[in-house]
Amino acid sequence: MRYKSVIFDFDGTLCNTGEGVMKSAKYALEAYGYSVPENLNELSYFIGPPLLITFQEKYGADPTRADELVQKYRERYNDKGVYESKLYDGIENLLNALKTDGFKLAIASSKPQKYVEMLLEHFNIKQYFDVICGVSFKADCEPKSDIIVRALKELETEVSETLVVGDTHFDIDGARINHIDSAGVLWGFGTKFEFIEAGAKFLAEKPEDIESIALGFFEQTEETNGIFNGRIITVHEDTVMLVDGSTTKRELVDHNGGVGIVAITDNDEVLMVRQFRSPYKETIFEIPAGKLEKNEDPQKAGERELEEECGVIAENIFELGKVYPTPGYCSEIIHIYGATNLKESKQMLDEGEFLEVYRVPLEQAFEKCMNGEFKDAKTIIGIMKIREMKQNGSLS
């Protein structure tokens, strides 16, 4: 099922406000003589819930003293803390994608509305939201469930058409109380166990997952059964839950990924290698390429493969993008680079590696891609991208 509206928490979900919140809490606590942990991160429980409640629950402050602590907190936060924040990587792209997809977007935050709007404008993302619901300075203990209800009413969307996204159990609890589906994000301040215990329907490891969930495409892994663990690949069968709550099986291959490099000589020739490929029982033409080790830098790997296979070093290397060669069952990602200003080095083939190096004029290589002589996907894509760059003048 596809949702129509997405309601986001703010702190820890869209924006990492942790530094400013924790430093301001430390400032308030020290001003009133409370013992403060040396490690600032131990104050992370201040992120998300209402401050008035946190000062009472964690430090035993009575309501009057808690209010004084909140005022002292804001003394620092107003001037410094509010700007000790940053958007999480990928958030702006996510918001832009959701609006392009036609979703209504809202914020339901326990943070004072003034601060939420200040930061939305600071990061230039306010335009993505149809509704912004924070709390007032006089009523900052409003339950998250009530804030979500306010956002829902302003969005004019049905409960069944709405998704709540947050980083703590307060967000998931607020959604559950209102019978709304929720997603817990693992890049914020909550934990996987916390979300499961609170009843989150989905767990999102990266911002892009939220778009997949909202569109009704997401598949959440419920169980993994290993089948084979080899030197290059791992094979497993997963049980996944679809957005409608049903489950199915997926046979998957994990692969660390690879790299390919389109190296162009001063004479506009593409360096290519010709070798036998066992899966196809065929000798084929390819650009120099190789597999990545776990966490290896793709560009460094591309430079290595170019020198080892073709015996050249490139003074200029640039990205051409990523390719998902077999998205139906394999996690492999191939990173493709272009290379110019080539200098002769020494070929250093691996043991058991047999290949020959060819210099193919770029236009001829393009024709072979078009007529089907070249069949390797990364090679076709890399050559076509380089040729387009030559045609439009972006590669001199």
Short mmCIF file of C-alpha atoms in Angstrom, two decimals, residues 52-378:
data_model
loop_
_atom_site.label_atom_id
_atom_site.label_comp_id
_atom_site.label_asym_id
_atom_site.label_seq_id
_atom_site.Cartn_x
_atom_site.Cartn_y
_atom_site.Cartn_z
CA LEU A 52 10.45 19.57 31.77
CA ILE A 53 9.83 15.84 32.07
CA THR A 54 13.47 14.87 31.59
CA PHE A 55 14.71 17.21 34.33
CA GLN A 56 12.15 15.69 36.71
CA GLU A 57 12.60 12.03 35.76
CA LYS A 58 16.38 11.97 35.46
CA TYR A 59 17.35 14.47 38.19
CA GLY A 60 14.44 14.37 40.61
CA ALA A 61 13.69 18.08 40.19
CA ASP A 62 10.29 19.22 41.43
CA PRO A 63 8.06 21.05 38.91
CA THR A 64 9.24 24.50 39.99
CA ARG A 65 12.94 23.64 39.83
CA ALA A 66 12.43 21.79 36.55
CA ASP A 67 10.90 24.93 35.06
CA GLU A 68 13.89 26.96 36.29
CA LEU A 69 16.23 24.44 34.67
CA VAL A 70 14.34 24.73 31.39
CA GLN A 71 14.68 28.51 31.46
CA LYS A 72 18.41 28.24 32.18
CA TYR A 73 18.74 25.70 29.35
CA ARG A 74 17.11 28.13 26.92
CA GLU A 75 19.43 30.90 28.06
CA ARG A 76 22.25 29.11 26.25
CA TYR A 77 20.23 27.30 23.58
CA ASN A 78 18.69 30.51 22.18
CA ASP A 79 22.08 32.04 21.43
CA LYS A 80 24.31 29.04 20.67
CA GLY A 81 22.70 25.64 21.01
CA VAL A 82 20.07 25.98 18.32
CA TYR A 83 22.77 26.34 15.65
CA GLU A 84 24.96 23.51 16.95
CA SER A 85 22.97 21.25 14.64
CA LYS A 86 23.23 19.66 11.22
CA LEU A 87 20.94 17.78 8.87
CA TYR A 88 21.59 14.07 8.58
CA ASP A 89 23.14 13.04 5.27
CA GLY A 90 20.50 12.33 2.65
CA ILE A 91 17.62 14.12 4.39
CA GLU A 92 17.21 16.96 1.90
CA ASN A 93 17.29 14.47 -0.99
CA LEU A 94 14.65 12.40 0.79
CA LEU A 95 12.33 15.37 1.34
CA ASN A 96 12.72 16.48 -2.26
CA ALA A 97 11.97 12.96 -3.50
CA LEU A 98 8.86 12.63 -1.32
CA LYS A 99 7.46 15.93 -2.55
CA THR A 100 8.19 14.92 -6.14
CA ASP A 101 6.30 11.68 -5.46
CA GLY A 102 3.30 13.74 -4.33
CA PHE A 103 3.31 13.13 -0.57
CA LYS A 104 2.07 15.61 2.02
CA LEU A 105 4.76 16.17 4.66
CA ALA A 106 4.49 17.31 8.27
CA ILE A 107 6.62 17.70 11.37
CA ALA A 108 5.37 16.66 14.81
CA SER A 109 8.03 17.66 17.31
CA SER A 110 8.30 18.05 21.09
CA LYS A 111 10.71 20.88 20.36
CA PRO A 112 9.37 24.45 20.66
CA GLN A 113 7.89 25.49 17.33
CA LYS A 114 10.11 28.58 17.24
CA TYR A 115 13.26 26.45 17.24
CA VAL A 116 11.91 24.00 14.66
CA GLU A 117 11.06 26.81 12.24
CA MET A 118 14.39 28.57 12.87
CA LEU A 119 16.29 25.42 11.91
CA LEU A 120 14.08 24.60 8.92
CA GLU A 121 14.81 28.06 7.56
CA HIS A 122 18.49 27.80 8.51
CA PHE A 123 18.84 24.60 6.47
CA ASN A 124 16.53 25.89 3.72
CA ILE A 125 14.11 22.95 3.88
CA LYS A 126 10.97 24.62 5.26
CA GLN A 127 9.39 24.68 1.81
CA TYR A 128 9.05 20.89 1.80
CA PHE A 129 6.55 20.82 4.69
CA ASP A 130 2.81 21.37 4.44
CA VAL A 131 2.37 21.35 8.23
CA ILE A 132 4.76 22.14 11.10
CA CYS A 133 3.66 21.25 14.63
CA GLY A 134 5.92 21.96 17.58
CA VAL A 135 5.10 23.01 21.12
CA SER A 136 4.82 26.40 22.77
CA PHE A 137 7.20 27.54 25.48
CA LYS A 138 4.28 27.48 27.91
CA ALA A 139 3.03 24.01 26.98
CA ASP A 140 6.16 22.01 26.19
CA CYS A 141 4.95 18.86 28.00
CA GLU A 142 2.33 18.04 25.38
CA PRO A 143 2.33 14.27 24.73
CA LYS A 144 3.77 13.21 21.37
CA SER A 145 0.50 11.45 20.56
CA ASP A 146 -1.36 14.78 20.81
CA ILE A 147 1.18 16.57 18.60
CA ILE A 148 0.76 13.85 15.98
CA VAL A 149 -3.02 14.29 16.12
CA ARG A 150 -2.64 18.03 15.49
CA ALA A 151 -0.41 17.34 12.49
CA LEU A 152 -2.83 14.72 11.16
CA LYS A 153 -5.79 17.10 11.36
CA GLU A 154 -3.92 19.88 9.58
CA LEU A 155 -2.81 17.47 6.85
CA GLU A 156 -6.45 16.39 6.38
CA THR A 157 -5.33 12.82 5.83
CA GLU A 158 -6.79 9.57 7.13
CA VAL A 159 -4.98 7.53 9.78
CA SER A 160 -4.64 4.57 7.41
CA GLU A 161 -2.95 6.79 4.80
CA THR A 162 -0.31 8.18 7.14
CA LEU A 163 3.18 7.11 8.20
CA VAL A 164 4.96 8.47 11.30
CA VAL A 165 8.78 8.54 11.21
CA GLY A 166 10.86 8.99 14.35
CA ASP A 167 14.03 8.05 16.20
CA THR A 168 12.77 7.21 19.72
CA HIS A 169 10.03 5.14 21.32
CA PHE A 170 8.16 8.39 22.09
CA ASP A 171 7.49 8.77 18.34
CA ILE A 172 6.52 5.12 17.91
CA ASP A 173 4.32 5.19 21.03
CA GLY A 174 2.60 8.35 19.76
CA ALA A 175 1.86 6.69 16.44
CA ARG A 176 0.63 3.45 18.04
CA ILE A 177 -1.77 5.29 20.38
CA ASN A 178 -3.31 6.90 17.28
CA HIS A 179 -3.34 3.61 15.29
CA ILE A 180 -0.88 4.97 12.73
CA ASP A 181 1.88 2.94 11.06
CA SER A 182 5.38 3.98 12.07
CA ALA A 183 9.01 3.64 11.05
CA GLY A 184 11.92 3.85 13.47
CA VAL A 185 15.11 5.33 12.01
CA LEU A 186 18.43 3.78 13.00
CA TRP A 187 20.57 6.86 12.28
CA GLY A 188 19.16 8.85 15.21
CA PHE A 189 19.27 8.28 18.97
CA GLY A 190 17.00 5.25 19.31
CA THR A 191 17.83 1.56 19.05
CA LYS A 192 16.47 -1.35 17.04
CA PHE A 193 15.32 -3.11 20.22
CA GLU A 194 13.57 0.05 21.40
CA PHE A 195 11.59 0.31 18.17
CA ILE A 196 10.62 -3.36 18.12
CA GLU A 197 9.46 -3.19 21.73
CA ALA A 198 7.42 -0.03 21.04
CA GLY A 199 5.73 -1.64 18.03
CA ALA A 200 7.28 0.07 15.01
CA LYS A 201 6.07 -1.55 11.81
CA PHE A 202 9.26 -0.69 9.92
CA LEU A 203 12.95 -0.14 10.65
CA ALA A 204 14.81 2.27 8.34
CA GLU A 205 18.59 2.00 8.09
CA LYS A 206 19.02 4.95 5.71
CA PRO A 207 16.90 7.93 4.62
CA GLU A 208 16.13 6.38 1.21
CA ASP A 209 14.26 3.60 3.02
CA ILE A 210 11.57 6.09 4.06
CA GLU A 211 10.67 6.82 0.44
CA SER A 212 10.49 3.08 -0.30
CA ILE A 213 8.20 2.55 2.71
CA ALA A 214 5.96 5.50 1.80
CA LEU A 215 5.63 4.28 -1.79
CA GLY A 216 4.68 0.79 -0.65
CA PHE A 217 7.77 -0.88 -2.12
CA PHE A 218 9.82 -1.59 1.01
CA GLU A 219 10.77 -5.13 2.02
CA GLN A 220 11.84 -5.59 5.63
CA THR A 221 14.04 -8.56 6.41
CA GLU A 222 12.51 -10.69 9.14
CA GLU A 223 14.80 -13.74 9.01
CA THR A 224 18.02 -14.74 7.22
CA ASN A 225 19.13 -18.32 6.56
CA GLY A 226 22.69 -18.79 5.30
CA ILE A 227 23.27 -21.12 2.36
CA PHE A 228 26.87 -20.58 1.23
CA ASN A 229 29.78 -18.45 2.42
CA GLY A 230 32.56 -18.25 -0.16
CA ARG A 231 35.63 -16.19 -0.90
CA ILE A 232 33.78 -13.77 -3.19
CA ILE A 233 30.07 -14.20 -2.51
CA THR A 234 27.68 -15.11 0.29
CA VAL A 235 24.33 -16.73 -0.54
CA HIS A 236 21.33 -16.62 1.78
CA GLU A 237 17.55 -16.97 1.76
CA ASP A 238 15.64 -14.19 3.51
CA THR A 239 12.09 -14.01 4.75
CA VAL A 240 10.90 -10.46 4.09
CA MET A 241 7.79 -8.58 5.15
CA LEU A 242 6.10 -6.50 2.46
CA VAL A 243 4.39 -3.19 3.19
CA ASP A 244 0.96 -4.84 3.26
CA GLY A 245 2.13 -7.13 6.07
CA SER A 246 2.46 -10.31 3.99
CA THR A 247 5.76 -12.22 3.80
CA THR A 248 7.71 -13.86 1.00
CA LYS A 249 11.13 -15.43 0.35
CA ARG A 250 14.13 -13.85 -1.39
CA GLU A 251 17.22 -15.75 -2.56
CA LEU A 252 20.08 -13.24 -2.37
CA VAL A 253 23.79 -12.99 -3.12
CA ASP A 254 26.02 -10.60 -1.16
CA HIS A 255 29.07 -9.21 -2.97
CA ASN A 256 31.56 -6.54 -1.88
CA GLY A 257 31.21 -4.79 -5.23
CA GLY A 258 33.58 -3.95 -8.03
CA VAL A 259 35.19 -1.17 -9.97
CA GLY A 260 35.68 -0.49 -13.68
CA ILE A 261 37.77 2.24 -15.27
CA VAL A 262 37.44 3.78 -18.76
CA ALA A 263 40.97 4.92 -19.59
CA ILE A 264 41.31 7.21 -22.65
CA THR A 265 44.65 7.78 -24.39
CA ASP A 266 45.72 11.09 -25.91
CA ASN A 267 44.61 9.63 -29.26
CA ASP A 268 41.06 9.00 -27.99
CA GLU A 269 41.54 5.25 -27.67
CA VAL A 270 39.90 3.19 -24.94
CA LEU A 271 42.14 0.76 -23.08
CA MET A 272 40.37 -2.59 -22.99
CA VAL A 273 41.19 -6.11 -21.90
CA ARG A 274 40.10 -9.36 -23.49
CA GLN A 275 39.73 -12.43 -21.30
CA PHE A 276 37.75 -15.63 -20.74
CA ARG A 277 34.77 -15.37 -18.40
CA SER A 278 33.74 -18.70 -16.85
CA PRO A 279 30.04 -17.93 -16.15
CA TYR A 280 29.44 -17.37 -19.88
CA LYS A 281 32.13 -19.77 -21.19
CA GLU A 282 33.16 -16.99 -23.53
CA THR A 283 36.07 -14.64 -24.28
CA ILE A 284 34.84 -11.03 -24.04
CA PHE A 285 36.07 -7.42 -24.21
CA GLU A 286 35.89 -5.34 -21.02
CA ILE A 287 37.25 -2.17 -19.53
CA PRO A 288 39.88 -2.86 -16.82
CA ALA A 289 38.03 -3.92 -13.70
CA GLY A 290 38.23 -5.83 -10.45
CA LYS A 291 36.43 -6.73 -7.27
CA LEU A 292 36.60 -4.64 -4.11
CA GLU A 293 37.81 -5.83 -0.77
CA LYS A 294 35.51 -5.04 2.15
CA ASN A 295 35.46 -1.26 2.84
CA GLU A 296 38.08 -0.63 0.14
CA ASP A 297 38.12 2.79 -1.52
CA PRO A 298 36.73 2.25 -5.06
CA GLN A 299 38.91 4.88 -6.73
CA LYS A 300 42.10 3.45 -5.24
CA ALA A 301 40.99 0.01 -6.39
CA GLY A 302 40.38 1.35 -9.90
CA GLU A 303 43.85 2.88 -10.04
CA ARG A 304 45.31 -0.44 -8.92
CA GLU A 305 43.42 -2.48 -11.51
CA LEU A 306 44.35 -0.10 -14.33
CA GLU A 307 48.04 -0.44 -13.53
CA GLU A 308 47.97 -4.17 -12.89
CA GLU A 309 45.95 -5.10 -15.99
CA CYS A 310 47.04 -2.46 -18.51
CA GLY A 311 50.40 -1.28 -17.19
CA VAL A 312 49.47 2.42 -17.05
CA ILE A 313 48.96 5.07 -14.38
CA ALA A 314 46.39 7.85 -14.80
CA GLU A 315 47.12 11.37 -13.61
CA ASN A 316 43.44 12.34 -13.88
CA ILE A 317 40.64 10.11 -12.57
CA PHE A 318 36.97 11.13 -12.27
CA GLU A 319 33.70 9.47 -11.31
CA LEU A 320 31.24 8.20 -13.91
CA GLY A 321 28.67 6.84 -11.46
CA LYS A 322 27.54 3.53 -10.02
CA VAL A 323 25.90 0.55 -11.69
CA TYR A 324 23.63 -2.09 -10.12
CA PRO A 325 24.33 -4.96 -12.57
CA THR A 326 21.92 -7.57 -11.16
CA PRO A 327 19.43 -5.90 -8.77
CA GLY A 328 17.06 -8.88 -8.84
CA TYR A 329 19.22 -11.03 -6.58
CA CYS A 330 22.72 -9.61 -6.01
CA SER A 331 23.94 -6.69 -3.87
CA GLU A 332 26.95 -5.97 -6.11
CA ILE A 333 27.57 -2.31 -6.95
CA ILE A 334 30.12 -1.46 -9.65
CA HIS A 335 31.80 1.95 -9.37
CA ILE A 336 32.86 3.34 -12.76
CA TYR A 337 35.60 5.91 -13.29
CA GLY A 338 37.10 7.71 -16.24
CA ALA A 339 40.85 8.23 -16.59
CA THR A 340 43.01 10.50 -18.76
CA ASN A 341 46.64 11.68 -18.90
CA LEU A 342 47.98 8.13 -18.96
CA LYS A 343 51.59 7.27 -18.19
CA GLU A 344 53.32 3.97 -18.92
CA SER A 345 54.01 1.69 -15.95
CA LYS A 346 54.36 -2.08 -15.60
CA GLN A 347 51.66 -4.70 -16.05
CA MET A 348 51.31 -6.93 -12.95
CA LEU A 349 48.75 -9.67 -13.55
CA ASP A 350 47.53 -11.85 -10.69
CA GLU A 351 48.43 -15.53 -10.61
CA GLY A 352 46.02 -17.40 -12.88
CA GLU A 353 44.98 -14.22 -14.70
CA PHE A 354 45.38 -14.35 -18.49
CA LEU A 355 44.36 -11.42 -20.67
CA GLU A 356 45.47 -9.15 -23.49
CA VAL A 357 45.30 -5.34 -23.64
CA TYR A 358 43.74 -3.60 -26.65
CA ARG A 359 43.51 0.05 -27.67
CA VAL A 360 40.15 0.62 -29.35
CA PRO A 361 39.27 4.01 -30.89
CA LEU A 362 36.45 5.56 -28.87
CA GLU A 363 34.02 5.86 -31.80
CA GLN A 364 34.69 2.27 -32.78
CA ALA A 365 34.14 1.14 -29.19
CA PHE A 366 30.84 3.03 -29.15
CA GLU A 367 29.73 1.32 -32.36
CA LYS A 368 30.57 -2.09 -30.89
CA CYS A 369 28.42 -1.24 -27.86
CA MET A 370 25.53 -0.30 -30.15
CA ASN A 371 25.76 -3.33 -32.43
CA GLY A 372 26.07 -5.83 -29.60
CA GLU A 373 29.70 -6.88 -30.05
CA PHE A 374 30.49 -5.61 -26.56
CA LYS A 375 28.19 -7.36 -24.08
CA ASP A 376 29.60 -6.48 -20.66
CA ALA A 377 27.25 -4.03 -18.88
CA LYS A 378 29.85 -1.90 -17.07
#
